[in-house]
Amino acid sequence: MSSQPFAEPSSSSPSSCSPAASAAPQRDLLRALFVAAVRSAQPLHTLAAHLPAPPPGGRTVVIGAGKAGGAMAQAVEALWPADAPLSGLVVTRYGHVPPRPAGLPERIEVVEAAHPVPDAAGLQAAERILALVQGLTPQDLVLCLISGGGSSLLTLPADGLSLQDKQRIHQALLDSGAGIAEMNCVRKHLSRIKGGRLAAACAPARVVTLAISDVPGDDVSVIASGPTVADASTCAEALDILRRYRIDVPPAVRERLESGALETPKPGDAIFAGHHVQLVATPRQSLEAAARAARDAGWAVHILSDEMEGESREVGRVHAALARAAARHGEPFARPCIILSGGETTVTVRPRREGAERGRGGRAGEFCMGLAQALQGQPGVWALAADTDGIDGVEDNAGAFVAPDTLARAEALGRRVADHLDRNDAYGYFAALDDLLVTGPTHTNVNDFRALLIE
């Protein structure tokens, strides 16, 4: 198991891993590309160019939610003028608060809550944030720091829903295979703080939202369910998603969805006048950073897309087809080369057989199992898939490696990839092979990272 602390140099840097090397340390190169991608999305590097000036004669209140929330708050504290008023509250995932630099005064409180299923701490944080923005004036500035994971971390159920209802609905959405835009459409309409409602609570203060994108297409209304952003989705769409995935909500809440009583503030609403939204890091930027690192090492690089969606194992099989074609026929890409992609795939959790344990793992591991199964030991193809927040699903790994001998080594241990796919158990499969990538929290989140190396 690779368990170095995140961003610590691997035993080999990209520059030592050229295609001409007779025994290239492929895993080290793949890991170094992942590190390059994540470093490019660190808040301290990305926020400086986008911070607004302190408001003359007013207060600056910082609020926010997401897996990068702690690092974003620290970046604001480090970059904000020492003599300008600054206070606020941000919520992040348990264990995702970075170490505080020596001498950095704490002006923004950071609290922790559960992800991907909300808990009471997230509910309390949402209530406190709503209270914090009451009574502001037009001279005040609200700086909202948003990153992936905020939908769970900032939870405030709509009237008629309990926290237990929200937890059940969140888990059902996660297990259903629904895409992130579909999940967040439902979440926005079942919330008192998401889908632009937090912006309404900030009135009449000016709101500046700085967001790290973790969604395909970088739609700011989808990132963390857009608490300060206008929402074009509708109650009718939320109902359709609930029906499609057979997810129940209490009858009174369903009636309010049907009547439109739970509708969100729409584009053009006066509450968003004068507000500003800025993406400070995106999946595409991180893939381009990884590509530069690979090119500096002498590799040809091809970025497929930063917007890939679909069932993780199936996306893995599509990548395998491309890798096989390149390895065998030199098309559509001539080898040696590296193929990069990003986006957000999904995992439909299979029903458990009676008495069987629930599988462990996330979408990166599921992608790797689908990839390995389809590659069938193709010589010269190596791969890494990982989540850029450092956590694949709810486990302690960021992702996993695939090598030409992955299937053979697993079968020698009595493990068949088809069996592990049947129970969504990527963690168990790759842990047995010592092929998990473990980085710890990275304090940012620009979604999936995938790299295939074809020698």
Coordinates of C-alpha atoms in Angstrom, one line a residue:
M1 CA 0.0 0.0 0.0
S2 CA 1.4 3.4 -1.0
S3 CA 1.0 5.5 2.2
Q4 CA 3.3 8.5 1.9
P5 CA 1.9 11.8 3.2
F6 CA 0.3 13.7 0.4
A7 CA 2.5 15.9 -1.8
E8 CA 5.7 14.4 -0.3
P9 CA 8.0 13.5 -3.3
S10 CA 7.8 9.9 -4.5
S11 CA 11.0 7.9 -4.7
S12 CA 11.2 9.0 -8.4
S13 CA 10.0 12.3 -9.8
P14 CA 8.5 12.7 -13.3
S15 CA 11.8 13.9 -14.7
S16 CA 13.4 10.5 -13.9
C17 CA 10.7 8.5 -15.6
S18 CA 11.3 9.0 -19.3
P19 CA 9.8 6.7 -21.9
A20 CA 13.3 5.6 -22.9
A21 CA 14.1 4.3 -19.4
S22 CA 14.5 0.5 -19.6
A23 CA 12.8 -0.1 -16.3
A24 CA 10.5 2.9 -15.8
P25 CA 9.0 3.2 -12.3
Q26 CA 5.5 3.5 -13.7
R27 CA 3.7 3.7 -10.4
D28 CA 5.9 6.6 -9.2
L29 CA 5.3 8.5 -12.4
L30 CA 1.6 8.0 -12.2
R31 CA 1.6 9.1 -8.5
A32 CA 3.7 12.2 -9.4
L33 CA 1.2 13.2 -12.0
F34 CA -1.6 12.9 -9.4
V35 CA 0.4 15.1 -7.0
A36 CA 0.9 17.7 -9.8
A37 CA -2.8 17.8 -10.5
V38 CA -3.7 18.2 -6.8
R39 CA -1.0 20.8 -6.1
S40 CA -2.4 23.0 -8.8
A41 CA -5.7 23.2 -7.0
Q42 CA -4.5 24.1 -3.6
P43 CA -6.4 27.1 -2.3
L44 CA -3.4 29.1 -1.2
H45 CA -2.2 29.1 -4.8
T46 CA -5.6 29.7 -6.5
L47 CA -7.4 32.2 -4.2
A48 CA -5.0 35.1 -4.3
A49 CA -6.0 36.4 -7.7
H50 CA -9.7 36.4 -6.9
L51 CA -10.1 37.8 -3.5
P52 CA -12.2 41.0 -3.4
A53 CA -11.0 44.1 -1.6
P54 CA -12.3 44.6 2.0
P55 CA -15.4 46.7 1.9
P56 CA -14.9 50.3 3.1
G57 CA -16.8 50.9 6.2
G58 CA -18.3 47.4 6.4
R59 CA -17.6 44.0 7.7
T60 CA -16.4 40.9 5.9
V61 CA -18.2 37.7 7.0
V62 CA -16.7 34.4 5.6
I63 CA -19.0 31.4 5.3
G64 CA -18.7 28.2 3.3
A65 CA -18.7 24.4 3.1
G66 CA -16.8 21.7 1.4
K67 CA -13.9 19.3 1.6
A68 CA -11.5 22.2 0.8
G69 CA -13.2 24.5 3.3
G70 CA -10.5 24.4 5.9
A71 CA -7.7 25.1 3.4
M72 CA -9.8 27.8 1.8
A73 CA -10.4 29.5 5.1
Q74 CA -6.7 29.4 6.0
A75 CA -5.8 30.8 2.6
V76 CA -8.2 33.8 3.1
E77 CA -6.7 34.4 6.6
A78 CA -3.2 34.4 5.1
L79 CA -4.1 36.7 2.2
W80 CA -6.5 39.1 3.9
P81 CA -5.1 42.4 5.1
A82 CA -4.2 42.2 8.8
D83 CA -5.9 45.5 9.6
A84 CA -9.2 44.6 7.8
P85 CA -12.1 43.1 9.8
L86 CA -12.6 39.4 9.1
S87 CA -14.7 36.7 10.8
G88 CA -16.9 33.7 9.9
L89 CA -17.6 30.0 10.0
V90 CA -16.8 27.3 7.5
V91 CA -17.7 23.6 7.7
T92 CA -15.5 20.8 6.3
R93 CA -15.4 17.0 6.5
Y94 CA -14.1 15.3 9.6
G95 CA -10.3 15.0 9.4
H96 CA -10.0 17.5 6.5
V97 CA -8.7 20.6 8.5
P98 CA -5.1 21.2 7.4
P99 CA -2.4 21.9 10.1
R100 CA -2.4 25.6 10.9
P101 CA 0.8 27.4 9.8
A102 CA 2.8 28.8 12.6
G103 CA 1.9 32.5 13.3
L104 CA -1.3 32.5 11.3
P105 CA -4.0 34.1 13.4
E106 CA -7.4 32.3 13.5
R107 CA -10.1 34.6 12.4
I108 CA -12.4 32.1 10.7
E109 CA -13.9 29.3 12.7
V110 CA -13.7 25.9 11.0
V111 CA -16.0 23.1 12.2
E112 CA -16.2 19.5 11.0
A113 CA -19.2 17.3 9.9
A114 CA -20.0 14.1 8.1
H115 CA -19.7 13.3 4.4
P116 CA -21.2 11.8 2.2
V117 CA -24.2 11.3 4.5
P118 CA -25.0 14.3 6.7
D119 CA -25.1 14.3 10.5
A120 CA -26.2 16.5 13.3
A121 CA -22.9 18.5 13.2
G122 CA -23.6 19.5 9.7
L123 CA -27.1 20.6 10.6
Q124 CA -25.8 22.6 13.5
A125 CA -23.2 24.3 11.3
A126 CA -25.9 25.2 8.7
E127 CA -28.0 26.8 11.4
R128 CA -25.1 28.8 12.8
I129 CA -24.1 30.0 9.3
L130 CA -27.7 31.2 8.6
A131 CA -27.7 33.0 12.0
L132 CA -24.3 34.5 11.2
V133 CA -25.6 36.4 8.1
Q134 CA -28.6 37.9 9.7
G135 CA -28.7 41.7 10.1
L136 CA -26.1 42.5 7.5
T137 CA -26.1 45.9 5.7
P138 CA -25.4 46.9 2.1
Q139 CA -21.9 48.0 3.3
D140 CA -21.0 44.4 4.4
L141 CA -19.4 41.7 2.3
V142 CA -20.2 38.0 2.5
L143 CA -17.3 35.8 1.2
C144 CA -18.7 32.3 0.5
L145 CA -16.1 29.5 0.1
I146 CA -17.5 26.5 -1.7
S147 CA -16.1 23.2 -2.7
G148 CA -17.2 19.6 -3.4
G149 CA -18.8 17.8 -0.5
G150 CA -20.8 20.9 0.7
S151 CA -24.1 19.3 -0.1
S152 CA -23.7 16.8 2.8
L153 CA -21.7 19.2 5.1
L154 CA -24.2 22.0 4.9
T155 CA -27.5 20.3 5.6
L156 CA -30.7 22.0 6.7
P157 CA -33.8 19.9 5.9
A158 CA -36.9 21.5 4.4
D159 CA -39.9 21.8 6.7
G160 CA -41.5 18.4 7.1
L161 CA -38.2 16.6 6.7
S162 CA -36.1 15.3 9.6
L163 CA -32.4 14.8 9.7
Q164 CA -33.1 11.0 9.5
D165 CA -35.1 11.6 6.4
K166 CA -32.3 13.5 4.8
Q167 CA -29.8 10.8 5.7
R168 CA -31.9 8.1 4.2
I169 CA -32.5 10.1 1.0
H170 CA -28.8 11.0 0.7
Q171 CA -27.8 7.3 1.1
A172 CA -30.4 6.2 -1.4
L173 CA -29.2 8.7 -4.0
L174 CA -25.6 7.6 -3.5
D175 CA -26.5 4.0 -4.0
S176 CA -28.8 4.6 -7.0
G177 CA -26.2 5.5 -9.6
A178 CA -27.7 9.0 -10.1
G179 CA -25.4 11.6 -11.5
I180 CA -24.2 14.5 -9.4
A181 CA -26.5 17.1 -11.1
E182 CA -29.5 14.8 -10.4
M183 CA -28.5 14.2 -6.8
N184 CA -28.0 17.9 -6.2
C185 CA -31.3 18.9 -7.9
V186 CA -33.1 16.8 -5.2
R187 CA -30.9 18.1 -2.4
K188 CA -31.5 21.7 -3.4
H189 CA -35.3 21.3 -3.3
L190 CA -35.3 19.5 0.0
S191 CA -33.2 22.1 1.8
R192 CA -33.7 25.5 3.5
I193 CA -30.1 26.6 2.7
K194 CA -29.1 25.2 -0.7
G195 CA -30.1 26.3 -4.2
G196 CA -29.6 30.0 -3.6
R197 CA -31.4 30.2 -0.3
L198 CA -28.3 31.1 1.6
A199 CA -27.8 34.1 -0.7
A200 CA -31.3 35.3 0.1
A201 CA -30.5 35.1 3.8
C202 CA -27.4 37.3 3.3
A203 CA -29.5 40.2 1.8
P204 CA -28.8 43.1 1.6
A205 CA -25.1 42.4 1.9
R206 CA -23.0 41.8 -1.3
V207 CA -22.0 38.2 -1.8
V208 CA -18.9 37.0 -3.5
T209 CA -18.7 33.2 -4.0
L210 CA -15.3 31.6 -4.6
A211 CA -15.7 27.9 -5.7
I212 CA -13.5 25.0 -6.4
S213 CA -15.3 22.9 -9.0
D214 CA -15.8 19.1 -8.5
V215 CA -18.5 18.7 -11.1
P216 CA -18.5 18.0 -14.9
G217 CA -19.0 21.2 -16.8
D218 CA -18.1 23.4 -13.8
D219 CA -21.8 24.4 -13.2
V220 CA -21.5 26.6 -10.1
S221 CA -25.2 25.9 -9.3
V222 CA -24.3 22.2 -8.9
I223 CA -21.1 22.6 -6.8
A224 CA -22.2 21.9 -3.2
S225 CA -25.8 22.4 -4.4
G226 CA -25.2 26.1 -5.0
P227 CA -26.2 27.7 -1.7
T228 CA -25.4 31.2 -2.9
V229 CA -26.2 30.7 -6.6
A230 CA -29.4 30.9 -8.6
D231 CA -31.0 27.5 -9.4
A232 CA -32.5 26.8 -12.8
S233 CA -33.7 23.3 -11.8
T234 CA -37.3 22.8 -10.7
C235 CA -39.4 20.9 -8.2
A236 CA -40.9 18.9 -11.1
E237 CA -37.4 17.8 -12.1
A238 CA -36.6 16.8 -8.5
L239 CA -39.8 14.8 -8.4
D240 CA -39.0 13.0 -11.6
I241 CA -35.5 12.1 -10.3
L242 CA -37.1 10.7 -7.1
R243 CA -39.5 8.6 -9.1
R244 CA -36.9 7.4 -11.6
Y245 CA -34.7 6.1 -8.8
R246 CA -37.6 4.9 -6.6
I247 CA -36.7 7.1 -3.6
D248 CA -39.5 7.8 -1.2
V249 CA -40.1 11.1 0.6
P250 CA -42.7 11.9 3.2
P251 CA -46.2 12.5 1.7
A252 CA -46.3 16.1 3.0
V253 CA -43.0 16.9 1.3
R254 CA -44.0 15.2 -1.9
E255 CA -47.1 17.4 -1.9
R256 CA -45.0 20.5 -1.5
L257 CA -42.8 19.5 -4.4
E258 CA -45.9 18.9 -6.5
S259 CA -47.3 22.3 -5.7
G260 CA -44.0 24.1 -6.2
A261 CA -43.9 25.3 -2.6
L262 CA -40.3 24.1 -2.3
E263 CA -39.1 26.0 -5.4
T264 CA -35.7 27.6 -5.3
P265 CA -34.7 31.2 -6.3
K266 CA -34.2 31.4 -10.1
P267 CA -31.8 33.2 -12.4
G268 CA -32.8 36.9 -12.7
D269 CA -34.1 37.1 -9.1
A270 CA -33.3 40.4 -7.5
I271 CA -31.6 38.7 -4.6
F272 CA -28.6 37.9 -6.8
A273 CA -28.1 41.5 -8.0
G274 CA -24.5 42.6 -7.5
H275 CA -23.4 39.2 -6.5
H276 CA -20.2 37.7 -8.0
V277 CA -19.3 34.0 -8.5
Q278 CA -15.7 32.9 -9.4
L279 CA -14.3 29.5 -10.1
V280 CA -10.8 29.4 -8.5
A281 CA -9.8 25.8 -9.5
T282 CA -11.3 23.4 -12.0
P283 CA -10.7 19.7 -13.0
R284 CA -9.4 20.9 -16.4
Q285 CA -6.8 23.1 -14.8
S286 CA -5.6 20.1 -12.8
L287 CA -5.4 17.8 -15.7
E288 CA -3.4 20.4 -17.6
A289 CA -1.0 20.6 -14.7
A290 CA -0.5 16.8 -14.8
A291 CA 0.0 17.0 -18.6
R292 CA 2.7 19.6 -18.2
A293 CA 4.5 17.4 -15.7
A294 CA 4.4 14.4 -18.0
R295 CA 5.5 16.4 -21.0
D296 CA 8.4 17.8 -19.0
A297 CA 9.4 14.2 -18.5
G298 CA 9.3 13.6 -22.3
W299 CA 6.0 11.8 -22.6
A300 CA 3.3 12.5 -25.2
V301 CA 0.1 13.3 -23.4
H302 CA -3.6 13.2 -24.4
I303 CA -6.4 14.7 -22.3
L304 CA -9.6 12.9 -23.2
S305 CA -12.0 15.1 -21.2
D306 CA -12.6 16.6 -17.7
E307 CA -16.3 15.9 -18.0
M308 CA -16.6 12.2 -18.1
E309 CA -19.7 10.7 -16.4
G310 CA -21.3 7.3 -16.4
E311 CA -21.1 4.0 -14.5
S312 CA -17.5 3.7 -13.2
R313 CA -16.8 0.2 -14.3
E314 CA -18.1 1.0 -17.8
V315 CA -16.0 4.1 -18.1
G316 CA -13.1 1.9 -17.1
R317 CA -13.9 -0.6 -19.9
V318 CA -14.0 2.3 -22.4
H319 CA -10.6 3.5 -21.2
A320 CA -9.3 -0.1 -21.6
A321 CA -10.4 -0.2 -25.2
L322 CA -8.5 2.9 -26.0
A323 CA -5.4 1.7 -24.1
R324 CA -5.5 -1.7 -25.9
A325 CA -5.8 -0.1 -29.3
A326 CA -2.9 2.2 -28.6
A327 CA -0.7 -0.6 -27.2
R328 CA -1.5 -3.0 -30.0
H329 CA -2.0 -0.8 -33.1
G330 CA -0.6 2.6 -32.2
E331 CA -4.0 4.2 -32.6
P332 CA -5.8 6.4 -31.8
F333 CA -2.7 7.4 -29.9
A334 CA 0.9 6.4 -30.8
R335 CA 2.8 4.8 -27.9
P336 CA 4.5 5.5 -25.7
C337 CA 2.0 8.0 -24.3
I338 CA -0.1 9.0 -21.3
I339 CA -3.9 9.4 -21.4
L340 CA -5.6 11.6 -18.8
S341 CA -9.2 12.1 -18.0
G342 CA -11.4 13.5 -15.3
G343 CA -15.1 14.1 -14.4
E344 CA -17.4 12.3 -12.0
T345 CA -18.4 8.8 -12.6
T346 CA -21.0 6.9 -10.5
V347 CA -21.4 3.6 -8.8
T348 CA -24.7 1.7 -8.6
V349 CA -24.5 -0.3 -5.5
R350 CA -25.6 -3.9 -6.2
P351 CA -28.0 -5.6 -3.8
R352 CA -26.2 -7.7 -1.2
R353 CA -26.7 -11.4 -1.0
E354 CA -28.2 -12.6 2.2
G355 CA -25.4 -12.7 4.9
A356 CA -22.8 -11.1 2.7
E357 CA -20.9 -8.0 3.8
R358 CA -21.3 -4.7 2.1
G359 CA -18.5 -4.1 -0.3
R360 CA -16.0 -1.3 0.4
G361 CA -14.7 1.2 -2.1
G362 CA -15.6 4.2 -4.3
R363 CA -15.8 5.2 -7.9
A364 CA -12.0 5.3 -8.5
G365 CA -11.6 1.7 -7.3
E366 CA -14.6 0.6 -9.3
F367 CA -13.2 2.2 -12.4
C368 CA -9.9 0.3 -11.8
M369 CA -11.7 -3.0 -11.5
G370 CA -13.6 -2.4 -14.7
L371 CA -10.4 -1.3 -16.4
A372 CA -8.3 -4.3 -15.2
Q373 CA -11.1 -6.8 -16.2
A374 CA -11.2 -5.4 -19.7
L375 CA -7.5 -5.0 -20.2
Q376 CA -7.0 -8.8 -19.5
G377 CA -3.4 -8.3 -18.6
Q378 CA -2.5 -6.2 -21.7
P379 CA 1.3 -5.8 -21.6
G380 CA 2.7 -2.3 -21.3
V381 CA -0.4 -0.7 -19.8
W382 CA -0.4 0.8 -16.3
A383 CA -3.0 3.1 -14.7
L384 CA -4.0 5.1 -11.7
A385 CA -7.4 6.3 -10.8
A386 CA -7.9 8.4 -7.7
D387 CA -10.2 11.0 -6.1
T388 CA -8.4 14.4 -5.8
D389 CA -9.7 14.9 -2.3
G390 CA -7.7 11.9 -1.1
I391 CA -10.8 9.8 -0.2
D392 CA -12.3 7.3 -2.6
G393 CA -15.9 6.9 -1.3
V394 CA -15.6 6.6 2.5
E395 CA -12.4 4.6 2.8
D396 CA -8.9 5.8 3.6
N397 CA -7.5 5.4 0.1
A398 CA -7.5 8.0 -2.7
G399 CA -7.7 5.3 -5.4
A400 CA -5.8 2.4 -6.8
F401 CA -3.2 1.3 -9.3
V402 CA -3.6 -1.2 -12.2
A403 CA -0.7 -3.1 -13.8
P404 CA -0.3 -5.7 -16.5
D405 CA -0.1 -8.4 -13.8
T406 CA -3.0 -7.2 -11.7
L407 CA -5.5 -10.0 -12.6
A408 CA -2.8 -12.7 -12.4
R409 CA -1.6 -11.6 -8.9
A410 CA -5.2 -11.4 -7.7
E411 CA -6.1 -14.8 -9.0
A412 CA -3.0 -16.3 -7.4
L413 CA -4.6 -15.1 -4.1
G414 CA -7.9 -16.6 -5.0
R415 CA -9.6 -13.3 -5.8
R416 CA -11.6 -12.9 -9.0
V417 CA -12.3 -9.4 -10.2
A418 CA -15.8 -10.3 -11.3
D419 CA -16.7 -11.4 -7.7
H420 CA -15.4 -8.1 -6.3
L421 CA -17.3 -6.2 -8.9
D422 CA -20.5 -8.1 -8.0
R423 CA -20.3 -6.7 -4.4
N424 CA -18.7 -3.3 -5.2
D425 CA -15.6 -4.3 -3.2
A426 CA -12.7 -2.4 -4.9
Y427 CA -11.0 -1.7 -1.6
G428 CA -10.8 -5.4 -0.7
Y429 CA -9.5 -6.3 -4.1
F430 CA -6.7 -3.8 -4.4
A431 CA -5.7 -3.9 -0.7
A432 CA -4.9 -7.6 -1.0
L433 CA -2.6 -6.6 -3.9
D434 CA -0.9 -3.7 -2.0
D435 CA -2.2 -1.5 -4.9
L436 CA -4.1 1.1 -3.0
L437 CA -3.0 4.7 -3.3
V438 CA -3.2 6.3 0.2
T439 CA -2.5 10.0 0.5
G440 CA -4.6 11.2 3.3
P441 CA -6.9 14.3 2.8
T442 CA -5.5 16.6 0.2
H443 CA -7.4 19.7 1.3
T444 CA -8.9 20.4 -2.1
N445 CA -11.3 18.6 -4.5
V446 CA -11.4 18.8 -8.3
N447 CA -13.0 15.4 -8.7
D448 CA -11.8 12.2 -10.5
F449 CA -8.2 11.9 -11.8
R450 CA -7.3 9.1 -14.1
A451 CA -4.0 8.4 -15.9
L452 CA -3.1 5.5 -18.2
L453 CA 0.5 5.0 -19.1
I454 CA 1.1 3.0 -22.4
E455 CA 4.7 1.9 -23.0

